[in-house]
Amino acid sequence: MELRASRLVLLAGLVVAACAPTASPRAVDPTADVSATKAPVAPTPSPVPLAIASSTYGAIEIETLPGDSCEVAVKVEPGAFGDGPPKILTGRADLTGALSFTYAAPLVPAGNGRHEVTCTGTQGVRSTWSQFDIGLKGLEAKSFTARIQAVDPIAGLDGVTTRLEPSLVAARDASVTRLNDTLVKEWSAATRGLGALKLVPSSADIVIYVVPGRSNSLHLTSPDGSQRILLYMVDDLGPVSTENSVAVALHELGHIWCCRGADAGPDGHWLKSIADPLLQGVDRFGLMTHPVTCLVFPGFVTCPNRFSERELHTMGFAEVPAPPADPCVSQANALVTQINALDASLASSRATIDATNARLPGLEGQIGSMERAYPGGMPPDVYATYTALISQYNALVNENNARVDAFNGDLEQRNALARQPLRC
């Protein structure tokens, strides 16, 4: 055992001698600083934080340095007709370095979007990005956004080939103002309080373009799912009045959901007009018939502006309440009732006047015949008949003149009612 141990030690010494140069032995200094013998370590820079905590279509949360100014570019494909979300968001991180945004997420084609974040502060500029999914979305009648846009007759609008007319700009502007002022409350009234439409200046679910041209208004859907409405100032019925432009917009908005199935045609209208028992007057068939049944007064056309119950069901409303009274419809119905009554009275009076006028020539003939038969004087019995005929003739003339005066008065009243504008 001792011999083996001695050989192992010698072998180890040989191996060491072969790998290291010969050196003189040194004594250890007990006063030396041990730390000074270690090699220096280069300092590691602290990472500057910038992270996206969450990223979805319509919202993003950022973690960065306190006080940083950040910009978020929202990259989303809006579709052929879509408005799309805001393109740029800007803000400043709070004292904890947190910054969050929520933004309008209107209807766009399904797919992917991207948030590109750039933050600037005391530590310089840093950037990062994240991708998010966009699911298939449909508009809901109970809550969606819209935007009203006037189309310039010179610049035009992509996809519109109809000739635009500067002479229709005044009508366009009046309709734009009317729509902005009343469409929100009219949508609520048309849907019996079930639907809510919000008008926004940008990033809308659907845009209503008011076009200074001549064509029938229409609702369009692109193959990618984006939608828009073209509202023209002159259609098949003639100029679209400022008031009636709201009814036209309601009709075209209704096409987002209506009408499909066995009861509807390929143009999105009901094949058969069915009266809603709870709607009155011009609204009784609802908004989605073709042709739309309107009341036409001289110089004025009023069309439906209330959806029927079956239309509201197609829009996704299961429980439909009774509609509230519509002052405009009540006023129109009252005018129509008065006009109809006067028309009936005028027709009766005209028949009486015509019948009386038909009798007068016969009496005139009898009186003239007697005068020619007795040029020198009439016997007493003939004279009595003669004077009776004259009295009868004069009475009929006086009565007919009074009827004509009454007829003309009723006709003037009827025409005044027909010219009366609806105060709604």
CSV table of C-alpha atoms in Angstrom, one decimal:
chain,number,residue,atom,x,y,z
A,1,MET,CA,0.0,0.0,0.0
A,2,GLU,CA,2.8,2.5,0.8
A,3,LEU,CA,4.5,1.8,-2.5
A,4,ARG,CA,1.3,2.6,-4.5
A,5,ALA,CA,0.7,5.8,-2.6
A,6,SER,CA,4.2,6.9,-3.3
A,7,ARG,CA,3.9,6.3,-7.0
A,8,LEU,CA,0.6,8.2,-7.2
A,9,VAL,CA,2.0,11.3,-5.7
A,10,LEU,CA,5.0,11.2,-8.0
A,11,LEU,CA,2.8,10.9,-11.1
A,12,ALA,CA,0.7,13.8,-10.0
A,13,GLY,CA,3.8,15.9,-9.6
A,14,LEU,CA,4.9,15.0,-13.1
A,15,VAL,CA,1.6,16.1,-14.6
A,16,VAL,CA,1.7,19.4,-12.8
A,17,ALA,CA,5.2,20.1,-13.9
A,18,ALA,CA,4.3,19.4,-17.4
A,19,CYS,CA,1.5,22.1,-17.4
A,20,ALA,CA,3.0,25.0,-15.4
A,21,PRO,CA,6.3,26.9,-15.7
A,22,THR,CA,8.9,26.7,-12.9
A,23,ALA,CA,8.5,29.5,-10.4
A,24,SER,CA,10.2,30.5,-7.2
A,25,PRO,CA,8.1,30.0,-4.1
A,26,ARG,CA,6.6,33.2,-2.5
A,27,ALA,CA,5.6,33.8,1.0
A,28,VAL,CA,2.1,34.9,1.9
A,29,ASP,CA,1.7,38.5,3.2
A,30,PRO,CA,-0.7,38.3,6.1
A,31,THR,CA,-1.4,42.1,5.9
A,32,ALA,CA,-2.5,42.1,2.3
A,33,ASP,CA,-6.1,43.2,1.3
A,34,VAL,CA,-7.8,40.0,0.1
A,35,SER,CA,-10.5,42.0,-1.9
A,36,ALA,CA,-7.8,43.7,-3.9
A,37,THR,CA,-6.8,40.5,-5.4
A,38,LYS,CA,-10.2,39.9,-7.1
A,39,ALA,CA,-10.7,41.0,-10.8
A,40,PRO,CA,-13.0,44.1,-11.2
A,41,VAL,CA,-16.7,43.4,-12.4
A,42,ALA,CA,-18.3,45.7,-15.1
A,43,PRO,CA,-21.6,47.3,-13.8
A,44,THR,CA,-24.8,45.9,-15.5
A,45,PRO,CA,-27.2,48.6,-16.8
A,46,SER,CA,-30.7,48.6,-15.3
A,47,PRO,CA,-33.3,47.8,-17.9
A,48,VAL,CA,-35.8,50.6,-18.8
A,49,PRO,CA,-39.3,49.2,-18.5
A,50,LEU,CA,-41.9,49.4,-21.3
A,51,ALA,CA,-44.5,46.7,-21.5
A,52,ILE,CA,-48.0,46.2,-22.7
A,53,ALA,CA,-50.0,44.7,-19.9
A,54,SER,CA,-53.1,44.0,-22.0
A,55,SER,CA,-54.2,44.7,-25.5
A,56,THR,CA,-57.6,44.2,-27.1
A,57,TYR,CA,-59.7,45.9,-29.8
A,58,GLY,CA,-60.8,49.1,-28.0
A,59,ALA,CA,-58.5,49.1,-25.0
A,60,ILE,CA,-54.8,48.9,-24.1
A,61,GLU,CA,-52.8,49.1,-20.8
A,62,ILE,CA,-49.2,50.2,-20.8
A,63,GLU,CA,-46.5,49.9,-18.1
A,64,THR,CA,-43.6,52.4,-18.4
A,65,LEU,CA,-41.7,54.9,-16.4
A,66,PRO,CA,-43.6,57.5,-14.3
A,67,GLY,CA,-44.4,60.7,-16.3
A,68,ASP,CA,-43.5,59.2,-19.7
A,69,SER,CA,-45.3,60.6,-22.7
A,70,CYS,CA,-46.6,57.8,-24.9
A,71,GLU,CA,-48.2,57.5,-28.3
A,72,VAL,CA,-50.2,54.5,-29.5
A,73,ALA,CA,-50.8,53.8,-33.2
A,74,VAL,CA,-53.9,51.7,-33.7
A,75,LYS,CA,-53.5,49.7,-36.9
A,76,VAL,CA,-56.9,48.2,-38.0
A,77,GLU,CA,-58.3,47.5,-41.5
A,78,PRO,CA,-61.6,49.5,-41.5
A,79,GLY,CA,-63.1,47.8,-44.6
A,80,ALA,CA,-64.4,49.3,-47.8
A,81,PHE,CA,-67.1,51.4,-46.1
A,82,GLY,CA,-65.9,51.5,-42.5
A,83,ASP,CA,-64.8,54.5,-40.4
A,84,GLY,CA,-62.4,52.5,-38.3
A,85,PRO,CA,-61.1,53.3,-34.8
A,86,PRO,CA,-58.9,56.4,-34.0
A,87,LYS,CA,-55.5,56.1,-35.6
A,88,ILE,CA,-53.4,57.7,-32.8
A,89,LEU,CA,-53.8,57.8,-29.0
A,90,THR,CA,-51.6,60.0,-26.8
A,91,GLY,CA,-51.2,60.3,-23.0
A,92,ARG,CA,-48.9,60.5,-20.1
A,93,ALA,CA,-48.1,57.8,-17.6
A,94,ASP,CA,-49.1,58.3,-13.9
A,95,LEU,CA,-46.8,58.3,-10.9
A,96,THR,CA,-46.8,54.5,-10.9
A,97,GLY,CA,-45.9,54.3,-14.6
A,98,ALA,CA,-49.3,53.1,-15.7
A,99,LEU,CA,-51.2,54.4,-18.7
A,100,SER,CA,-54.4,53.0,-20.2
A,101,PHE,CA,-56.6,53.9,-23.1
A,102,THR,CA,-60.1,52.9,-24.1
A,103,TYR,CA,-61.2,54.0,-27.5
A,104,ALA,CA,-64.1,53.7,-30.0
A,105,ALA,CA,-64.2,50.2,-31.6
A,106,PRO,CA,-66.6,50.5,-34.4
A,107,LEU,CA,-67.7,47.8,-36.9
A,108,VAL,CA,-64.7,46.6,-38.9
A,109,PRO,CA,-64.0,43.3,-40.7
A,110,ALA,CA,-62.9,40.4,-38.5
A,111,GLY,CA,-59.2,39.7,-38.3
A,112,ASN,CA,-56.2,41.1,-36.5
A,113,GLY,CA,-55.1,44.5,-35.3
A,114,ARG,CA,-51.9,45.9,-33.9
A,115,HIS,CA,-51.0,48.4,-31.2
A,116,GLU,CA,-47.7,50.1,-31.8
A,117,VAL,CA,-46.4,51.9,-28.6
A,118,THR,CA,-43.7,54.6,-28.4
A,119,CYS,CA,-42.9,56.2,-25.0
A,120,THR,CA,-40.5,59.1,-24.4
A,121,GLY,CA,-39.1,60.3,-21.1
A,122,THR,CA,-35.9,60.9,-19.1
A,123,GLN,CA,-34.6,57.6,-20.2
A,124,GLY,CA,-35.1,58.3,-23.9
A,125,VAL,CA,-37.4,56.7,-26.5
A,126,ARG,CA,-38.5,53.1,-26.3
A,127,SER,CA,-41.0,51.2,-28.5
A,128,THR,CA,-42.9,48.0,-28.4
A,129,TRP,CA,-46.0,46.5,-30.0
A,130,SER,CA,-48.8,43.9,-29.6
A,131,GLN,CA,-51.3,42.1,-31.8
A,132,PHE,CA,-54.9,41.6,-30.9
A,133,ASP,CA,-57.8,39.7,-32.5
A,134,ILE,CA,-61.0,41.3,-33.9
A,135,GLY,CA,-64.0,39.0,-33.9
A,136,LEU,CA,-66.9,39.0,-36.2
A,137,LYS,CA,-69.3,41.7,-35.1
A,138,GLY,CA,-72.8,42.7,-36.1
A,139,LEU,CA,-74.6,45.9,-35.4
A,140,GLU,CA,-77.3,45.8,-32.7
A,141,ALA,CA,-80.4,48.0,-33.1
A,142,LYS,CA,-80.4,48.6,-29.3
A,143,SER,CA,-77.1,50.4,-29.4
A,144,PHE,CA,-74.8,51.6,-32.2
A,145,THR,CA,-73.1,54.7,-33.5
A,146,ALA,CA,-73.6,56.7,-36.6
A,147,ARG,CA,-72.0,59.7,-38.3
A,148,ILE,CA,-73.6,62.2,-40.7
A,149,GLN,CA,-71.4,63.5,-43.5
A,150,ALA,CA,-72.2,65.9,-46.3
A,151,VAL,CA,-70.8,64.9,-49.6
A,152,ASP,CA,-69.0,67.6,-51.6
A,153,PRO,CA,-70.3,67.9,-55.1
A,154,ILE,CA,-66.8,68.6,-56.5
A,155,ALA,CA,-64.8,66.0,-54.5
A,156,GLY,CA,-67.5,63.4,-54.8
A,157,LEU,CA,-67.5,60.1,-52.9
A,158,ASP,CA,-65.7,56.8,-53.8
A,159,GLY,CA,-68.0,54.4,-55.5
A,160,VAL,CA,-70.7,57.0,-56.3
A,161,THR,CA,-71.1,57.6,-60.1
A,162,THR,CA,-74.3,59.6,-60.0
A,163,ARG,CA,-73.8,63.2,-61.2
A,164,LEU,CA,-73.6,65.6,-58.2
A,165,GLU,CA,-75.2,69.0,-58.4
A,166,PRO,CA,-74.0,72.2,-56.6
A,167,SER,CA,-77.6,73.5,-56.8
A,168,LEU,CA,-78.6,70.8,-54.3
A,169,VAL,CA,-76.0,71.8,-51.7
A,170,ALA,CA,-78.5,74.0,-49.8
A,171,ALA,CA,-80.9,71.1,-49.5
A,172,ARG,CA,-78.0,68.9,-48.5
A,173,ASP,CA,-76.9,71.2,-45.7
A,174,ALA,CA,-80.5,71.6,-44.4
A,175,SER,CA,-80.9,67.9,-44.2
A,176,VAL,CA,-77.5,67.4,-42.5
A,177,THR,CA,-78.6,69.9,-39.8
A,178,ARG,CA,-82.0,68.3,-39.4
A,179,LEU,CA,-80.4,64.8,-39.1
A,180,ASN,CA,-77.9,65.9,-36.5
A,181,ASP,CA,-80.6,67.7,-34.5
A,182,THR,CA,-83.3,65.0,-34.5
A,183,LEU,CA,-82.1,61.5,-35.6
A,184,VAL,CA,-81.2,60.4,-32.1
A,185,LYS,CA,-84.7,61.0,-30.7
A,186,GLU,CA,-86.4,59.9,-33.9
A,187,TRP,CA,-84.6,56.5,-33.7
A,188,SER,CA,-85.7,56.1,-30.1
A,189,ALA,CA,-89.3,57.0,-31.1
A,190,ALA,CA,-89.2,54.8,-34.2
A,191,THR,CA,-88.2,51.8,-32.1
A,192,ARG,CA,-90.6,52.6,-29.3
A,193,GLY,CA,-87.8,53.4,-26.9
A,194,LEU,CA,-86.0,50.1,-27.4
A,195,GLY,CA,-83.2,51.3,-29.6
A,196,ALA,CA,-80.4,53.8,-28.9
A,197,LEU,CA,-78.4,55.5,-31.6
A,198,LYS,CA,-75.4,57.8,-30.8
A,199,LEU,CA,-74.1,60.3,-33.3
A,200,VAL,CA,-70.3,60.7,-33.2
A,201,PRO,CA,-67.9,62.9,-35.1
A,202,SER,CA,-65.6,60.0,-36.1
A,203,SER,CA,-65.1,56.2,-35.7
A,204,ALA,CA,-68.8,55.4,-36.3
A,205,ASP,CA,-70.3,52.0,-36.9
A,206,ILE,CA,-72.0,53.3,-40.0
A,207,VAL,CA,-71.8,56.6,-41.9
A,208,ILE,CA,-74.9,58.3,-43.5
A,209,TYR,CA,-73.6,60.2,-46.5
A,210,VAL,CA,-76.0,63.1,-47.6
A,211,VAL,CA,-75.5,63.3,-51.3
A,212,PRO,CA,-76.4,66.4,-53.4
A,213,GLY,CA,-77.6,64.2,-56.3
A,214,ARG,CA,-80.6,62.5,-57.9
A,215,SER,CA,-81.2,58.8,-57.1
A,216,ASN,CA,-83.0,56.6,-54.7
A,217,SER,CA,-81.4,56.4,-51.3
A,218,LEU,CA,-79.9,53.1,-50.4
A,219,HIS,CA,-78.1,51.0,-47.7
A,220,LEU,CA,-74.9,49.2,-48.9
A,221,THR,CA,-73.0,46.3,-47.4
A,222,SER,CA,-69.5,45.4,-48.6
A,223,PRO,CA,-68.4,41.8,-48.8
A,224,ASP,CA,-66.0,42.6,-45.9
A,225,GLY,CA,-69.0,43.4,-43.7
A,226,SER,CA,-68.6,47.2,-43.6
A,227,GLN,CA,-71.7,49.3,-44.3
A,228,ARG,CA,-72.8,52.8,-45.4
A,229,ILE,CA,-75.9,54.7,-46.3
A,230,LEU,CA,-76.4,57.1,-49.3
A,231,LEU,CA,-79.2,59.6,-48.8
A,232,TYR,CA,-80.0,61.5,-52.0
A,233,MET,CA,-81.7,64.9,-52.1
A,234,VAL,CA,-84.0,64.0,-55.1
A,235,ASP,CA,-85.6,60.6,-55.5
A,236,ASP,CA,-88.5,59.0,-57.5
A,237,LEU,CA,-91.0,61.1,-55.5
A,238,GLY,CA,-89.2,64.3,-56.2
A,239,PRO,CA,-87.2,66.6,-53.9
A,240,VAL,CA,-86.6,65.0,-50.4
A,241,SER,CA,-87.8,67.7,-48.0
A,242,THR,CA,-85.7,68.5,-45.0
A,243,GLU,CA,-88.2,67.0,-42.7
A,244,ASN,CA,-88.6,63.8,-44.7
A,245,SER,CA,-84.9,63.2,-44.9
A,246,VAL,CA,-85.1,61.9,-41.4
A,247,ALA,CA,-87.8,59.3,-42.4
A,248,VAL,CA,-85.6,58.3,-45.3
A,249,ALA,CA,-82.6,57.8,-43.0
A,250,LEU,CA,-84.7,55.7,-40.6
A,251,HIS,CA,-85.8,53.5,-43.5
A,252,GLU,CA,-82.3,53.0,-44.7
A,253,LEU,CA,-81.0,52.2,-41.2
A,254,GLY,CA,-83.8,49.7,-41.0
A,255,HIS,CA,-82.2,47.8,-43.9
A,256,ILE,CA,-79.3,46.8,-41.6
A,257,TRP,CA,-81.6,44.2,-40.1
A,258,CYS,CA,-84.7,44.2,-42.3
A,259,CYS,CA,-86.1,42.5,-44.2
A,260,ARG,CA,-85.2,38.9,-44.9
A,261,GLY,CA,-86.9,35.6,-45.2
A,262,ALA,CA,-90.0,34.2,-46.9
A,263,ASP,CA,-92.0,37.4,-46.3
A,264,ALA,CA,-89.4,39.7,-47.9
A,265,GLY,CA,-88.1,40.3,-51.4
A,266,PRO,CA,-84.5,40.4,-52.5
A,267,ASP,CA,-84.5,44.2,-52.2
A,268,GLY,CA,-85.0,44.0,-48.4
A,269,HIS,CA,-88.7,45.1,-48.4
A,270,TRP,CA,-91.8,43.3,-47.3
A,271,LEU,CA,-93.6,41.5,-50.1
A,272,LYS,CA,-97.0,42.3,-48.6
A,273,SER,CA,-98.0,45.4,-46.6
A,274,ILE,CA,-99.6,44.4,-43.4
A,275,ALA,CA,-101.1,47.1,-41.1
A,276,ASP,CA,-99.9,47.2,-37.5
A,277,PRO,CA,-103.0,47.5,-35.4
A,278,LEU,CA,-101.2,49.8,-33.0
A,279,LEU,CA,-100.0,52.2,-35.6
A,280,GLN,CA,-102.1,54.9,-37.2
A,281,GLY,CA,-102.2,57.0,-40.3
A,282,VAL,CA,-99.1,57.1,-42.6
A,283,ASP,CA,-97.2,54.8,-40.1
A,284,ARG,CA,-99.7,51.9,-40.1
A,285,PHE,CA,-97.7,49.7,-42.5
A,286,GLY,CA,-94.3,50.5,-40.8
A,287,LEU,CA,-91.2,51.7,-42.5
A,288,MET,CA,-90.0,48.8,-44.6
A,289,THR,CA,-92.6,48.5,-47.4
A,290,HIS,CA,-92.0,49.2,-51.0
A,291,PRO,CA,-93.1,51.5,-52.3
A,292,VAL,CA,-93.3,53.4,-49.0
A,293,THR,CA,-96.8,54.7,-48.5
A,294,CYS,CA,-96.6,58.5,-48.0
A,295,LEU,CA,-99.2,61.3,-47.6
A,296,VAL,CA,-98.8,63.8,-50.3
A,297,PHE,CA,-100.0,67.4,-49.8
A,298,PRO,CA,-99.4,70.2,-52.4
A,299,GLY,CA,-95.7,71.0,-51.9
A,300,PHE,CA,-95.3,68.6,-49.0
A,301,VAL,CA,-94.8,64.9,-48.6
A,302,THR,CA,-94.8,63.1,-45.2
A,303,CYS,CA,-93.7,59.5,-45.0
A,304,PRO,CA,-93.7,56.9,-42.2
A,305,ASN,CA,-91.2,57.2,-39.4
A,306,ARG,CA,-92.2,54.4,-37.1
A,307,PHE,CA,-91.3,50.7,-37.3
A,308,SER,CA,-94.0,48.1,-37.1
A,309,GLU,CA,-94.0,45.3,-34.6
A,310,ARG,CA,-92.8,42.7,-37.1
A,311,GLU,CA,-90.0,45.0,-38.1
A,312,LEU,CA,-88.9,45.5,-34.5
A,313,HIS,CA,-88.8,41.7,-34.1
A,314,THR,CA,-86.4,41.4,-37.1
A,315,MET,CA,-84.2,43.9,-35.3
A,316,GLY,CA,-83.8,41.6,-32.3
A,317,PHE,CA,-86.4,43.0,-30.0
A,318,ALA,CA,-88.5,40.2,-28.4
A,319,GLU,CA,-90.8,42.2,-26.2
A,320,VAL,CA,-92.3,45.1,-28.1
A,321,PRO,CA,-94.4,47.7,-26.2
A,322,ALA,CA,-97.3,49.7,-27.6
A,323,PRO,CA,-96.2,52.8,-29.4
A,324,PRO,CA,-96.7,56.2,-27.8
A,325,ALA,CA,-98.9,58.7,-29.5
A,326,ASP,CA,-97.1,60.6,-32.3
A,327,PRO,CA,-98.2,64.3,-32.3
A,328,CYS,CA,-97.0,64.6,-36.0
A,329,VAL,CA,-99.2,61.6,-37.0
A,330,SER,CA,-102.1,62.9,-35.0
A,331,GLN,CA,-101.8,66.3,-36.7
A,332,ALA,CA,-101.6,64.7,-40.1
A,333,ASN,CA,-104.5,62.5,-39.4
A,334,ALA,CA,-106.6,65.4,-38.2
A,335,LEU,CA,-105.8,67.3,-41.4
A,336,VAL,CA,-106.7,64.4,-43.6
A,337,THR,CA,-110.0,63.9,-41.7
A,338,GLN,CA,-110.9,67.5,-42.2
A,339,ILE,CA,-109.9,67.5,-45.9
A,340,ASN,CA,-111.8,64.3,-46.5
A,341,ALA,CA,-114.9,65.7,-44.9
A,342,LEU,CA,-114.7,68.9,-46.9
A,343,ASP,CA,-114.1,66.8,-50.1
A,344,ALA,CA,-117.3,64.9,-49.5
A,345,SER,CA,-119.2,68.0,-48.8
A,346,LEU,CA,-117.8,69.7,-51.9
A,347,ALA,CA,-118.7,66.7,-54.0
A,348,SER,CA,-122.3,66.7,-52.7
A,349,SER,CA,-122.7,70.5,-53.2
A,350,ARG,CA,-121.2,70.3,-56.7
A,351,ALA,CA,-123.8,67.6,-57.6
A,352,THR,CA,-126.6,69.8,-56.4
A,353,ILE,CA,-125.3,72.8,-58.2
A,354,ASP,CA,-124.9,70.9,-61.4
A,355,ALA,CA,-128.4,69.4,-61.1
A,356,THR,CA,-129.9,72.9,-60.5
A,357,ASN,CA,-128.0,74.3,-63.4
A,358,ALA,CA,-129.4,71.5,-65.6
A,359,ARG,CA,-133.0,72.5,-64.7
A,360,LEU,CA,-132.7,76.2,-65.4
A,361,PRO,CA,-132.5,76.0,-69.2
A,362,GLY,CA,-135.8,74.1,-69.2
A,363,LEU,CA,-137.5,76.8,-67.2
A,364,GLU,CA,-136.0,79.5,-69.4
A,365,GLY,CA,-137.4,77.7,-72.4
A,366,GLN,CA,-140.9,77.5,-71.0
A,367,ILE,CA,-140.9,81.2,-70.0
A,368,GLY,CA,-139.5,82.3,-73.4
A,369,SER,CA,-142.1,80.1,-75.2
A,370,MET,CA,-145.0,81.8,-73.4
A,371,GLU,CA,-143.6,85.3,-74.1
A,372,ARG,CA,-143.4,84.5,-77.8
A,373,ALA,CA,-146.9,82.9,-77.8
A,374,TYR,CA,-148.6,86.0,-76.3
A,375,PRO,CA,-146.7,89.1,-77.6
A,376,GLY,CA,-149.8,91.3,-77.0
A,377,GLY,CA,-150.6,90.1,-73.5
A,378,MET,CA,-151.4,86.8,-71.8
A,379,PRO,CA,-154.8,85.6,-70.5
A,380,PRO,CA,-155.0,85.6,-66.7
A,381,ASP,CA,-154.6,81.8,-66.3
A,382,VAL,CA,-151.6,81.8,-68.6
A,383,TYR,CA,-150.1,84.8,-66.9
A,384,ALA,CA,-150.5,83.1,-63.5
A,385,THR,CA,-148.5,80.1,-64.9
A,386,TYR,CA,-146.0,82.5,-66.4
A,387,THR,CA,-145.3,84.4,-63.2
A,388,ALA,CA,-145.1,81.1,-61.2
A,389,LEU,CA,-142.4,79.9,-63.6
A,390,ILE,CA,-140.5,83.1,-63.3
A,391,SER,CA,-140.7,82.9,-59.5
A,392,GLN,CA,-139.5,79.3,-59.6
A,393,TYR,CA,-136.6,80.2,-61.9
A,394,ASN,CA,-135.5,83.2,-59.8
A,395,ALA,CA,-135.7,81.1,-56.6
A,396,LEU,CA,-133.5,78.4,-58.1
A,397,VAL,CA,-131.0,80.9,-59.3
A,398,ASN,CA,-130.8,82.6,-55.9
A,399,GLU,CA,-130.4,79.2,-54.2
A,400,ASN,CA,-127.8,78.1,-56.6
A,401,ASN,CA,-125.8,81.3,-56.2
A,402,ALA,CA,-125.8,80.8,-52.5
A,403,ARG,CA,-124.6,77.2,-53.0
A,404,VAL,CA,-121.9,78.4,-55.3
A,405,ASP,CA,-120.7,80.9,-52.7
A,406,ALA,CA,-120.7,78.2,-50.0
A,407,PHE,CA,-118.9,75.8,-52.3
A,408,ASN,CA,-116.2,78.3,-53.1
A,409,GLY,CA,-115.8,79.0,-49.3
A,410,ASP,CA,-115.4,75.3,-48.5
A,411,LEU,CA,-113.0,74.9,-51.5
A,412,GLU,CA,-110.8,77.7,-50.2
A,413,GLN,CA,-110.8,76.2,-46.7
A,414,ARG,CA,-110.0,72.8,-48.1
A,415,ASN,CA,-107.0,74.1,-50.1
A,416,ALA,CA,-105.8,76.1,-47.1
A,417,LEU,CA,-105.8,72.9,-45.0
A,418,ALA,CA,-103.9,71.1,-47.7
A,419,ARG,CA,-101.3,73.8,-47.8
A,420,GLN,CA,-100.8,73.9,-44.1
A,421,PRO,CA,-97.4,72.6,-43.1
A,422,LEU,CA,-97.1,70.0,-40.3
A,423,ARG,CA,-95.6,71.5,-37.2
A,424,CYS,CA,-93.3,68.5,-36.4
